[in-house]
Amino acid sequence: MDSRIIDRLGRPIKDLRISVIDKCNFRCSYCMPAEIFGPDYLFMPEKERLSFDEIIRLVHIFAQFGVEKIRLTGGEPLLRKDLDVLIRRIREIDGIKDIALTTNAVMLVKQAEKLKASGLDRVNISLDAIEDEVFKKTNGRGVHTDPVLRGIEAARKAGLGIKINMVVKKGMNEDQILPMARYFKKTADNLRFIEFMEVGNHNGWNMDAVVSKKAIVDAIHEEMPLIPAEANYYGEVASRYQYEDGAGEIGIISSVTEAFCSSCTRARLSADGQLYTCLFADSGYDLRGRLREDWSDEDLTDYLMAVWEGRADQYSADRARGKPMKERKIEMSYIGG
Ligand code: SAM
Ligand code: SF4
Ligand code: SF4
């Protein structure tokens, strides 16, 4: 098997992000606004979700043609029952070098040890504010920072790698950039700021609500001087900056103001088994249907290779060049970021 399969823009496939559930215990306004995702919202019935056996079968095939990193996401992935069992099975697959989880960490205190023991390497923990009153609003459910901070400590104690992700949106939490930087400089955790993106159809995105990478770096640099650092590896999404005094680093994920499509090595699998080759795709490739129609491993492999070889997505780069935006996009809670 040729493990160097590349798409039409010369990009290999390296990462697979798997959404394991579309439900969430938060209602972040930029992702699952409570007005849309209310009590009557119809989430995916359980039987529509890929089973662990189905996920494992796909990961085996992806690993054969280059996927090395798996990220489990959601919705809130810790709401999926027995996630540790899935992680243990992914860990056994040849070629998978890294398993990460993106979570809001509210349920991490109870699960961190078990997840680490099953083979999880790292967690990216989302936290949009360090001040309780701001955070209670950003998460849309009035949740305090305390359970998240305890989740971070549980991850640390368990020996998991930790990154903290903060989405920055004007009018929501830009006043938290400095307090968050100060807090996580002290704990020496890698804090990454994410520009508010126009994923989905309900979050009312507009360019005026984006706080640019430059504005974020400038604000921090003024108080805590920063030096730009080299990328750790090809396809790294965050631009890295180290604190001049040696006290750790921050990252900025600038998908809006500085697109990184030219090195995008990521594919995404929704909880119901649709494969997306771009975060901003409007349609996916139905893998669940093919799995449930008993396609052979050979046929699935040929199909997936053809999908990747045909891939030409570069939505953010196109938008930066002024191409009109798509009318309808998939929701972030469905595809998992
Ligand atoms: N619930 C988990 C969490 O929040 O970590 C995992 C799923 S969430 C969809 C994955 C990541 O996407 C989170 O870090 C979240 O902040 C980010 N995200 C969601 N909507 C976004 C948006 N409109 N712009 C930028 N990042 C977004
Ligand atoms: Fe839930 Fe994560 Fe979306 Fe917030 S960003 S609503 S925690 S899925
Ligand atoms: Fe990758 Fe699409 Fe994002 Fe570009 S816009 S970095 S191709 S997911």
mmCIF file of C-alpha atoms and ligand atoms in Angstrom:
data_model
loop_
_atom_site.group_PDB
_atom_site.id
_atom_site.type_symbol
_atom_site.label_atom_id
_atom_site.label_comp_id
_atom_site.label_asym_id
_atom_site.label_seq_id
_atom_site.Cartn_x
_atom_site.Cartn_y
_atom_site.Cartn_z
ATOM 1 C CA MET A 1 0.000 0.000 0.000
ATOM 2 C CA ASP A 2 1.325 3.435 -0.929
ATOM 3 C CA SER A 3 1.297 5.372 2.308
ATOM 4 C CA ARG A 4 2.138 8.643 0.597
ATOM 5 C CA ILE A 5 -1.221 9.279 -0.999
ATOM 6 C CA ILE A 6 -1.679 12.958 -1.726
ATOM 7 C CA ASP A 7 -4.581 15.127 -2.807
ATOM 8 C CA ARG A 8 -4.805 17.406 -5.848
ATOM 9 C CA LEU A 9 -2.872 20.121 -4.020
ATOM 10 C CA GLY A 10 -0.061 17.762 -2.968
ATOM 11 C CA ARG A 11 -1.232 17.352 0.644
ATOM 12 C CA PRO A 12 -0.913 13.960 2.375
ATOM 13 C CA ILE A 13 -3.534 12.694 4.809
ATOM 14 C CA LYS A 14 -2.175 12.543 8.359
ATOM 15 C CA ASP A 15 -4.974 13.325 10.804
ATOM 16 C CA LEU A 16 -8.451 11.964 11.258
ATOM 17 C CA ARG A 17 -10.845 13.821 13.527
ATOM 18 C CA ILE A 18 -13.671 11.647 14.689
ATOM 19 C CA SER A 19 -16.816 13.137 16.158
ATOM 20 C CA VAL A 20 -18.225 10.465 18.471
ATOM 21 C CA ILE A 21 -21.470 12.240 19.426
ATOM 22 C CA ASP A 22 -23.372 15.341 18.298
ATOM 23 C CA LYS A 23 -24.813 16.189 21.749
ATOM 24 C CA CYS A 24 -23.214 18.624 24.159
ATOM 25 C CA ASN A 25 -23.708 19.799 27.737
ATOM 26 C CA PHE A 26 -22.766 23.382 26.725
ATOM 27 C CA ARG A 27 -24.440 25.857 24.396
ATOM 28 C CA CYS A 28 -21.539 28.073 23.287
ATOM 29 C CA SER A 29 -23.093 30.835 21.210
ATOM 30 C CA TYR A 30 -20.521 30.491 18.399
ATOM 31 C CA CYS A 31 -21.150 26.746 18.058
ATOM 32 C CA MET A 32 -24.547 25.556 19.374
ATOM 33 C CA PRO A 33 -26.561 28.695 20.152
ATOM 34 C CA ALA A 34 -29.265 27.856 22.723
ATOM 35 C CA GLU A 35 -32.000 29.485 20.584
ATOM 36 C CA ILE A 36 -31.376 26.910 17.851
ATOM 37 C CA PHE A 37 -30.217 23.934 19.904
ATOM 38 C CA GLY A 38 -33.149 24.134 22.339
ATOM 39 C CA PRO A 39 -35.079 21.414 24.204
ATOM 40 C CA ASP A 40 -36.881 20.373 21.005
ATOM 41 C CA TYR A 41 -33.765 20.080 18.888
ATOM 42 C CA LEU A 42 -33.516 16.616 17.342
ATOM 43 C CA PHE A 43 -30.098 15.119 17.912
ATOM 44 C CA MET A 44 -28.883 12.024 16.102
ATOM 45 C CA PRO A 45 -30.599 8.802 17.254
ATOM 46 C CA GLU A 46 -28.103 6.358 18.755
ATOM 47 C CA LYS A 47 -28.476 3.799 15.985
ATOM 48 C CA GLU A 48 -27.356 6.363 13.433
ATOM 49 C CA ARG A 49 -24.015 6.807 15.168
ATOM 50 C CA LEU A 50 -21.103 4.723 14.028
ATOM 51 C CA SER A 51 -20.509 1.852 16.446
ATOM 52 C CA PHE A 52 -17.049 1.337 17.913
ATOM 53 C CA ASP A 53 -16.577 -1.640 15.558
ATOM 54 C CA GLU A 54 -17.365 0.591 12.576
ATOM 55 C CA ILE A 55 -15.034 3.347 13.759
ATOM 56 C CA ILE A 56 -12.225 0.859 14.363
ATOM 57 C CA ARG A 57 -12.631 -0.656 10.917
ATOM 58 C CA LEU A 58 -12.310 2.766 9.310
ATOM 59 C CA VAL A 59 -9.313 3.775 11.430
ATOM 60 C CA HIS A 60 -7.521 0.575 10.334
ATOM 61 C CA ILE A 61 -8.054 1.528 6.690
ATOM 62 C CA PHE A 62 -7.065 5.178 7.175
ATOM 63 C CA ALA A 63 -3.931 4.121 9.055
ATOM 64 C CA GLN A 64 -2.845 2.085 6.056
ATOM 65 C CA PHE A 65 -2.637 5.110 3.849
ATOM 66 C CA GLY A 66 -1.029 7.603 6.136
ATOM 67 C CA VAL A 67 -3.218 8.657 9.075
ATOM 68 C CA GLU A 68 -1.058 8.797 12.197
ATOM 69 C CA LYS A 69 -3.072 11.039 14.477
ATOM 70 C CA ILE A 70 -6.578 10.547 15.765
ATOM 71 C CA ARG A 71 -8.531 13.283 17.488
ATOM 72 C CA LEU A 72 -11.788 12.416 19.225
ATOM 73 C CA THR A 73 -14.260 15.241 19.352
ATOM 74 C CA GLY A 74 -18.002 16.012 19.299
ATOM 75 C CA GLY A 75 -20.364 17.605 20.408
ATOM 76 C CA GLU A 76 -18.895 16.762 23.774
ATOM 77 C CA PRO A 77 -16.995 13.487 23.341
ATOM 78 C CA LEU A 78 -17.025 12.637 27.053
ATOM 79 C CA LEU A 79 -20.796 12.175 26.743
ATOM 80 C CA ARG A 80 -20.182 9.080 24.610
ATOM 81 C CA LYS A 81 -20.380 6.022 26.819
ATOM 82 C CA ASP A 82 -17.241 3.886 27.216
ATOM 83 C CA LEU A 83 -14.959 6.248 25.313
ATOM 84 C CA ASP A 84 -11.985 4.617 27.049
ATOM 85 C CA VAL A 85 -12.877 1.325 25.354
ATOM 86 C CA LEU A 86 -12.735 3.015 21.951
ATOM 87 C CA ILE A 87 -9.393 4.633 22.796
ATOM 88 C CA ARG A 88 -7.928 1.318 23.896
ATOM 89 C CA ARG A 89 -8.914 -0.232 20.582
ATOM 90 C CA ILE A 90 -7.527 2.663 18.526
ATOM 91 C CA ARG A 91 -4.257 2.399 20.462
ATOM 92 C CA GLU A 92 -3.814 -1.146 19.188
ATOM 93 C CA ILE A 93 -3.918 -0.091 15.525
ATOM 94 C CA ASP A 94 -0.573 -0.160 13.707
ATOM 95 C CA GLY A 95 0.512 3.241 12.475
ATOM 96 C CA ILE A 96 -1.493 5.343 14.956
ATOM 97 C CA LYS A 97 1.092 7.372 16.827
ATOM 98 C CA ASP A 98 -0.994 9.930 18.632
ATOM 99 C CA ILE A 99 -4.484 9.994 20.147
ATOM 100 C CA ALA A 100 -5.937 13.309 21.315
ATOM 101 C CA LEU A 101 -9.285 14.458 22.667
ATOM 102 C CA THR A 102 -10.974 17.858 22.385
ATOM 103 C CA THR A 103 -13.282 18.477 25.327
ATOM 104 C CA ASN A 104 -14.881 21.123 27.487
ATOM 105 C CA ALA A 105 -13.448 19.086 30.403
ATOM 106 C CA VAL A 106 -16.482 19.301 32.672
ATOM 107 C CA MET A 107 -16.588 15.508 32.865
ATOM 108 C CA LEU A 108 -12.826 15.027 32.849
ATOM 109 C CA VAL A 109 -12.251 14.841 36.609
ATOM 110 C CA LYS A 110 -13.920 11.446 36.722
ATOM 111 C CA GLN A 111 -12.432 10.133 33.490
ATOM 112 C CA ALA A 112 -8.861 11.463 33.123
ATOM 113 C CA GLU A 113 -7.062 8.528 34.788
ATOM 114 C CA LYS A 114 -9.098 5.938 32.911
ATOM 115 C CA LEU A 115 -8.582 7.680 29.559
ATOM 116 C CA LYS A 116 -4.839 7.944 30.086
ATOM 117 C CA ALA A 117 -4.655 4.282 31.099
ATOM 118 C CA SER A 118 -6.504 3.301 27.922
ATOM 119 C CA GLY A 119 -3.912 5.063 25.756
ATOM 120 C CA LEU A 120 -5.011 8.682 25.351
ATOM 121 C CA ASP A 121 -1.977 10.952 24.841
ATOM 122 C CA ARG A 122 -3.337 14.483 24.952
ATOM 123 C CA VAL A 123 -6.317 16.688 25.660
ATOM 124 C CA ASN A 124 -7.254 20.032 24.172
ATOM 125 C CA ILE A 125 -9.465 21.703 26.706
ATOM 126 C CA SER A 126 -11.777 24.485 25.601
ATOM 127 C CA LEU A 127 -12.108 27.428 27.970
ATOM 128 C CA ASP A 128 -13.184 30.824 26.691
ATOM 129 C CA ALA A 129 -12.763 32.917 29.854
ATOM 130 C CA ILE A 130 -11.090 32.747 33.228
ATOM 131 C CA GLU A 131 -13.565 35.114 34.885
ATOM 132 C CA ASP A 132 -16.548 33.180 36.088
ATOM 133 C CA GLU A 133 -19.199 35.701 35.051
ATOM 134 C CA VAL A 134 -17.899 35.840 31.487
ATOM 135 C CA PHE A 135 -17.504 32.063 31.222
ATOM 136 C CA LYS A 136 -21.031 31.433 32.524
ATOM 137 C CA LYS A 137 -22.293 33.442 29.553
ATOM 138 C CA THR A 138 -19.948 32.025 26.873
ATOM 139 C CA ASN A 139 -20.902 28.416 27.628
ATOM 140 C CA GLY A 140 -24.624 29.223 27.473
ATOM 141 C CA ARG A 141 -25.400 26.962 30.425
ATOM 142 C CA GLY A 142 -24.195 29.040 33.348
ATOM 143 C CA VAL A 143 -21.381 26.582 34.120
ATOM 144 C CA HIS A 144 -18.635 27.975 36.387
ATOM 145 C CA THR A 145 -14.936 27.812 35.501
ATOM 146 C CA ASP A 146 -14.255 25.613 38.514
ATOM 147 C CA PRO A 147 -15.215 22.214 37.005
ATOM 148 C CA VAL A 148 -13.135 23.005 33.911
ATOM 149 C CA LEU A 149 -10.120 24.063 35.985
ATOM 150 C CA ARG A 150 -10.494 20.887 38.032
ATOM 151 C CA GLY A 151 -10.647 18.941 34.762
ATOM 152 C CA ILE A 152 -7.355 20.526 33.707
ATOM 153 C CA GLU A 153 -5.748 19.543 37.011
ATOM 154 C CA ALA A 154 -7.080 15.996 36.685
ATOM 155 C CA ALA A 155 -5.543 15.772 33.198
ATOM 156 C CA ARG A 156 -2.237 17.022 34.565
ATOM 157 C CA LYS A 157 -2.287 14.523 37.417
ATOM 158 C CA ALA A 158 -3.057 11.709 35.006
ATOM 159 C CA GLY A 159 -0.026 12.677 32.887
ATOM 160 C CA LEU A 160 -1.945 13.742 29.775
ATOM 161 C CA GLY A 161 -0.508 16.413 27.468
ATOM 162 C CA ILE A 162 -2.583 19.599 27.782
ATOM 163 C CA LYS A 163 -3.460 22.500 25.512
ATOM 164 C CA ILE A 164 -6.085 25.085 26.337
ATOM 165 C CA ASN A 165 -8.227 26.441 23.486
ATOM 166 C CA MET A 166 -9.944 29.809 23.683
ATOM 167 C CA VAL A 167 -12.200 31.025 20.874
ATOM 168 C CA VAL A 168 -12.015 34.819 20.778
ATOM 169 C CA LYS A 169 -15.093 36.709 19.624
ATOM 170 C CA LYS A 170 -15.556 40.439 19.772
ATOM 171 C CA GLY A 171 -18.251 41.450 22.244
ATOM 172 C CA MET A 172 -18.086 38.029 23.899
ATOM 173 C CA ASN A 173 -14.698 37.605 25.537
ATOM 174 C CA GLU A 174 -11.950 39.740 24.016
ATOM 175 C CA ASP A 175 -11.461 41.249 27.480
ATOM 176 C CA GLN A 176 -10.333 37.788 28.611
ATOM 177 C CA ILE A 177 -7.272 37.574 26.324
ATOM 178 C CA LEU A 178 -4.886 39.050 28.883
ATOM 179 C CA PRO A 179 -6.399 37.423 32.008
ATOM 180 C CA MET A 180 -6.267 34.034 30.257
ATOM 181 C CA ALA A 181 -2.663 34.611 29.103
ATOM 182 C CA ARG A 182 -1.597 35.617 32.622
ATOM 183 C CA TYR A 183 -3.330 32.650 34.223
ATOM 184 C CA PHE A 184 -1.938 29.998 31.882
ATOM 185 C CA LYS A 185 1.528 31.554 31.807
ATOM 186 C CA LYS A 186 1.620 30.867 35.540
ATOM 187 C CA THR A 187 0.427 27.271 35.207
ATOM 188 C CA ALA A 188 2.766 26.854 32.183
ATOM 189 C CA ASP A 189 -0.021 25.408 30.034
ATOM 190 C CA ASN A 190 0.034 25.997 26.302
ATOM 191 C CA LEU A 191 -2.835 28.412 25.610
ATOM 192 C CA ARG A 192 -4.090 28.689 22.031
ATOM 193 C CA PHE A 193 -6.349 31.447 20.797
ATOM 194 C CA ILE A 194 -8.745 30.560 17.990
ATOM 195 C CA GLU A 195 -10.137 33.183 15.651
ATOM 196 C CA PHE A 196 -13.940 33.030 15.543
ATOM 197 C CA MET A 197 -14.776 31.139 12.349
ATOM 198 C CA GLU A 198 -17.841 31.146 10.120
ATOM 199 C CA VAL A 199 -18.554 27.436 10.528
ATOM 200 C CA GLY A 200 -22.188 26.349 10.503
ATOM 201 C CA ASN A 201 -25.216 28.421 9.653
ATOM 202 C CA HIS A 202 -26.460 29.681 12.988
ATOM 203 C CA ASN A 203 -23.681 31.531 14.788
ATOM 204 C CA GLY A 204 -24.221 34.901 13.092
ATOM 205 C CA TRP A 205 -20.604 35.100 11.958
ATOM 206 C CA ASN A 206 -19.335 38.294 10.456
ATOM 207 C CA MET A 207 -15.841 39.653 9.972
ATOM 208 C CA ASP A 208 -16.435 42.445 12.497
ATOM 209 C CA ALA A 209 -16.704 39.856 15.276
ATOM 210 C CA VAL A 210 -13.268 38.380 14.494
ATOM 211 C CA VAL A 211 -10.356 39.414 16.695
ATOM 212 C CA SER A 212 -7.348 38.913 14.433
ATOM 213 C CA LYS A 213 -4.190 37.006 15.238
ATOM 214 C CA LYS A 214 -2.276 40.271 15.011
ATOM 215 C CA ALA A 215 -4.527 42.006 17.542
ATOM 216 C CA ILE A 216 -4.198 39.074 19.974
ATOM 217 C CA VAL A 217 -0.405 38.857 19.678
ATOM 218 C CA ASP A 218 0.013 42.635 19.950
ATOM 219 C CA ALA A 219 -2.120 42.810 23.103
ATOM 220 C CA ILE A 220 -0.163 40.064 24.866
ATOM 221 C CA HIS A 221 3.229 41.226 23.579
ATOM 222 C CA GLU A 222 2.744 44.656 25.073
ATOM 223 C CA GLU A 223 2.507 43.237 28.582
ATOM 224 C CA MET A 224 4.366 39.912 28.246
ATOM 225 C CA PRO A 225 6.881 40.107 25.377
ATOM 226 C CA LEU A 226 6.724 37.293 22.826
ATOM 227 C CA ILE A 227 9.097 35.846 20.227
ATOM 228 C CA PRO A 228 7.752 33.977 17.158
ATOM 229 C CA ALA A 229 8.722 30.298 17.172
ATOM 230 C CA GLU A 230 9.103 27.730 14.376
ATOM 231 C CA ALA A 231 6.318 25.236 13.636
ATOM 232 C CA ASN A 232 6.875 21.896 15.377
ATOM 233 C CA TYR A 233 5.847 19.868 12.316
ATOM 234 C CA TYR A 234 4.368 20.149 8.801
ATOM 235 C CA GLY A 235 0.689 20.990 8.962
ATOM 236 C CA GLU A 236 0.697 22.440 12.482
ATOM 237 C CA VAL A 237 -2.340 24.700 12.638
ATOM 238 C CA ALA A 238 -1.264 27.098 15.389
ATOM 239 C CA SER A 239 1.390 29.787 14.887
ATOM 240 C CA ARG A 240 3.602 29.545 17.958
ATOM 241 C CA TYR A 241 5.034 32.337 20.111
ATOM 242 C CA GLN A 242 7.318 31.905 23.100
ATOM 243 C CA TYR A 243 7.402 34.217 26.079
ATOM 244 C CA GLU A 244 10.656 36.132 26.025
ATOM 245 C CA ASP A 245 11.239 35.308 29.699
ATOM 246 C CA GLY A 246 11.169 31.582 28.900
ATOM 247 C CA ALA A 247 7.881 30.938 30.731
ATOM 248 C CA GLY A 248 6.219 28.780 28.066
ATOM 249 C CA GLU A 249 4.343 29.634 24.885
ATOM 250 C CA ILE A 250 1.041 30.508 23.273
ATOM 251 C CA GLY A 251 -0.421 29.593 19.897
ATOM 252 C CA ILE A 252 -2.837 31.317 17.538
ATOM 253 C CA ILE A 253 -5.129 29.469 15.167
ATOM 254 C CA SER A 254 -5.740 32.099 12.558
ATOM 255 C CA SER A 255 -7.970 30.320 10.078
ATOM 256 C CA VAL A 256 -9.684 33.589 9.166
ATOM 257 C CA THR A 257 -6.884 36.127 8.775
ATOM 258 C CA GLU A 258 -4.068 33.751 7.726
ATOM 259 C CA ALA A 259 -5.365 30.609 6.048
ATOM 260 C CA PHE A 260 -3.267 27.448 6.389
ATOM 261 C CA CYS A 261 -5.002 25.345 3.732
ATOM 262 C CA SER A 262 -1.791 24.649 1.806
ATOM 263 C CA SER A 263 -0.642 22.242 4.519
ATOM 264 C CA CYS A 264 -4.025 20.911 5.645
ATOM 265 C CA THR A 265 -3.656 17.167 6.214
ATOM 266 C CA ARG A 266 -6.940 16.627 8.068
ATOM 267 C CA ALA A 267 -10.032 14.578 7.310
ATOM 268 C CA ARG A 268 -13.133 14.617 9.484
ATOM 269 C CA LEU A 269 -15.633 11.918 10.284
ATOM 270 C CA SER A 270 -19.026 12.859 11.715
ATOM 271 C CA ALA A 271 -20.699 10.736 14.390
ATOM 272 C CA ASP A 272 -23.002 9.262 11.734
ATOM 273 C CA GLY A 273 -20.141 8.282 9.491
ATOM 274 C CA GLN A 274 -19.970 11.037 6.881
ATOM 275 C CA LEU A 275 -16.445 11.883 5.786
ATOM 276 C CA TYR A 276 -15.587 15.546 5.201
ATOM 277 C CA THR A 277 -12.408 16.694 3.531
ATOM 278 C CA CYS A 278 -12.769 20.297 4.726
ATOM 279 C CA LEU A 279 -14.253 21.957 7.806
ATOM 280 C CA PHE A 280 -16.309 24.153 5.511
ATOM 281 C CA ALA A 281 -17.612 21.424 3.212
ATOM 282 C CA ASP A 282 -21.312 21.450 2.433
ATOM 283 C CA SER A 283 -21.550 17.698 1.919
ATOM 284 C CA GLY A 284 -19.709 14.580 2.980
ATOM 285 C CA TYR A 285 -18.990 11.073 1.705
ATOM 286 C CA ASP A 286 -21.268 8.455 3.204
ATOM 287 C CA LEU A 287 -19.053 5.836 4.830
ATOM 288 C CA ARG A 288 -21.693 4.488 7.206
ATOM 289 C CA GLY A 289 -23.894 3.488 4.258
ATOM 290 C CA ARG A 290 -20.995 1.669 2.666
ATOM 291 C CA LEU A 291 -20.029 -0.065 5.920
ATOM 292 C CA ARG A 292 -23.601 -1.176 6.470
ATOM 293 C CA GLU A 293 -23.907 -2.367 2.853
ATOM 294 C CA ASP A 294 -21.022 -4.727 3.631
ATOM 295 C CA TRP A 295 -18.408 -3.199 1.400
ATOM 296 C CA SER A 296 -15.137 -5.113 1.583
ATOM 297 C CA ASP A 297 -12.001 -3.550 3.053
ATOM 298 C CA GLU A 298 -10.496 -3.439 -0.457
ATOM 299 C CA ASP A 299 -13.480 -1.566 -1.876
ATOM 300 C CA LEU A 300 -13.544 0.865 1.048
ATOM 301 C CA THR A 301 -9.817 1.445 0.683
ATOM 302 C CA ASP A 302 -10.122 2.160 -3.045
ATOM 303 C CA TYR A 303 -13.035 4.493 -2.389
ATOM 304 C CA LEU A 304 -11.252 6.450 0.344
ATOM 305 C CA MET A 305 -8.100 6.762 -1.707
ATOM 306 C CA ALA A 306 -10.122 8.106 -4.623
ATOM 307 C CA VAL A 307 -11.832 10.619 -2.309
ATOM 308 C CA TRP A 308 -8.519 11.903 -0.953
ATOM 309 C CA GLU A 309 -6.843 11.954 -4.359
ATOM 310 C CA GLY A 310 -9.737 14.033 -5.682
ATOM 311 C CA ARG A 311 -9.588 16.530 -2.810
ATOM 312 C CA ALA A 312 -9.018 20.158 -3.783
ATOM 313 C CA ASP A 313 -10.571 21.958 -0.771
ATOM 314 C CA GLN A 314 -9.038 25.218 0.348
ATOM 315 C CA TYR A 315 -12.004 27.132 1.621
ATOM 316 C CA SER A 316 -10.195 29.592 3.904
ATOM 317 C CA ALA A 317 -7.587 30.406 1.295
ATOM 318 C CA ASP A 318 -10.339 30.951 -1.292
ATOM 319 C CA ARG A 319 -12.220 33.238 1.075
ATOM 320 C CA ALA A 320 -9.053 35.225 1.749
ATOM 321 C CA ARG A 321 -8.744 35.690 -2.029
ATOM 322 C CA GLY A 322 -12.271 37.114 -2.053
ATOM 323 C CA LYS A 323 -14.236 34.110 -3.336
ATOM 324 C CA PRO A 324 -17.909 34.358 -2.252
ATOM 325 C CA MET A 325 -18.872 32.367 0.846
ATOM 326 C CA LYS A 326 -20.997 29.233 0.623
ATOM 327 C CA GLU A 327 -24.684 29.420 1.446
ATOM 328 C CA ARG A 328 -24.890 26.298 3.601
ATOM 329 C CA LYS A 329 -22.208 24.657 5.695
ATOM 330 C CA ILE A 330 -22.025 21.812 8.177
ATOM 331 C CA GLU A 331 -22.369 22.625 11.874
ATOM 332 C CA MET A 332 -19.274 22.660 14.084
ATOM 333 C CA SER A 333 -21.024 20.526 16.717
ATOM 334 C CA TYR A 334 -21.675 17.923 13.999
ATOM 335 C CA ILE A 335 -18.149 17.759 12.648
ATOM 336 C CA GLY A 336 -16.248 18.610 15.822
ATOM 337 C CA GLY A 337 -13.771 21.306 14.813
HETATM 338 N N1 SAM B 1 -17.090 20.125 22.922
HETATM 339 C C1 SAM B 1 -15.687 19.989 22.731
HETATM 340 C C2 SAM B 1 -14.979 21.295 23.023
HETATM 341 O O1 SAM B 1 -15.627 22.344 23.015
HETATM 342 O O2 SAM B 1 -13.785 21.232 23.234
HETATM 343 C C3 SAM B 1 -15.311 19.461 21.368
HETATM 344 C C4 SAM B 1 -16.081 19.952 20.163
HETATM 345 S S1 SAM B 1 -15.905 21.671 19.777
HETATM 346 C C5 SAM B 1 -16.929 21.812 18.353
HETATM 347 C C6 SAM B 1 -14.248 21.728 19.163
HETATM 348 C C7 SAM B 1 -13.592 23.075 19.138
HETATM 349 O O3 SAM B 1 -14.214 23.878 18.172
HETATM 350 C C8 SAM B 1 -13.646 23.836 20.450
HETATM 351 O O4 SAM B 1 -12.345 24.208 20.853
HETATM 352 C C9 SAM B 1 -14.467 25.044 20.093
HETATM 353 O O5 SAM B 1 -14.102 26.140 20.868
HETATM 354 C C10 SAM B 1 -14.188 25.218 18.630
HETATM 355 N N2 SAM B 1 -15.204 25.997 17.912
HETATM 356 C C11 SAM B 1 -16.537 25.762 17.860
HETATM 357 N N3 SAM B 1 -17.162 26.683 17.095
HETATM 358 C C12 SAM B 1 -16.197 27.547 16.664
HETATM 359 C C13 SAM B 1 -16.200 28.717 15.850
HETATM 360 N N4 SAM B 1 -17.318 29.203 15.327
HETATM 361 N N5 SAM B 1 -15.004 29.334 15.607
HETATM 362 C C14 SAM B 1 -13.868 28.842 16.128
HETATM 363 N N6 SAM B 1 -13.794 27.736 16.883
HETATM 364 C C15 SAM B 1 -14.947 27.095 17.166
HETATM 365 FE FE1 SF4 B 2 -20.272 22.133 23.000
HETATM 366 FE FE2 SF4 B 2 -17.752 22.309 22.282
HETATM 367 FE FE3 SF4 B 2 -19.669 23.401 20.768
HETATM 368 FE FE4 SF4 B 2 -19.130 24.506 23.106
HETATM 369 S S1 SF4 B 2 -17.727 24.340 21.361
HETATM 370 S S2 SF4 B 2 -21.182 24.040 22.309
HETATM 371 S S3 SF4 B 2 -18.564 22.739 24.319
HETATM 372 S S4 SF4 B 2 -19.398 21.269 21.138
HETATM 373 FE FE1 SF4 B 3 -8.289 22.561 5.773
HETATM 374 FE FE2 SF4 B 3 -10.596 23.395 4.727
HETATM 375 FE FE3 SF4 B 3 -9.620 24.558 6.949
HETATM 376 FE FE4 SF4 B 3 -8.452 24.974 4.584
HETATM 377 S S1 SF4 B 3 -10.508 25.587 5.161
HETATM 378 S S2 SF4 B 3 -7.410 24.490 6.541
HETATM 379 S S3 SF4 B 3 -8.730 22.962 3.608
HETATM 380 S S4 SF4 B 3 -10.294 22.407 6.717
#
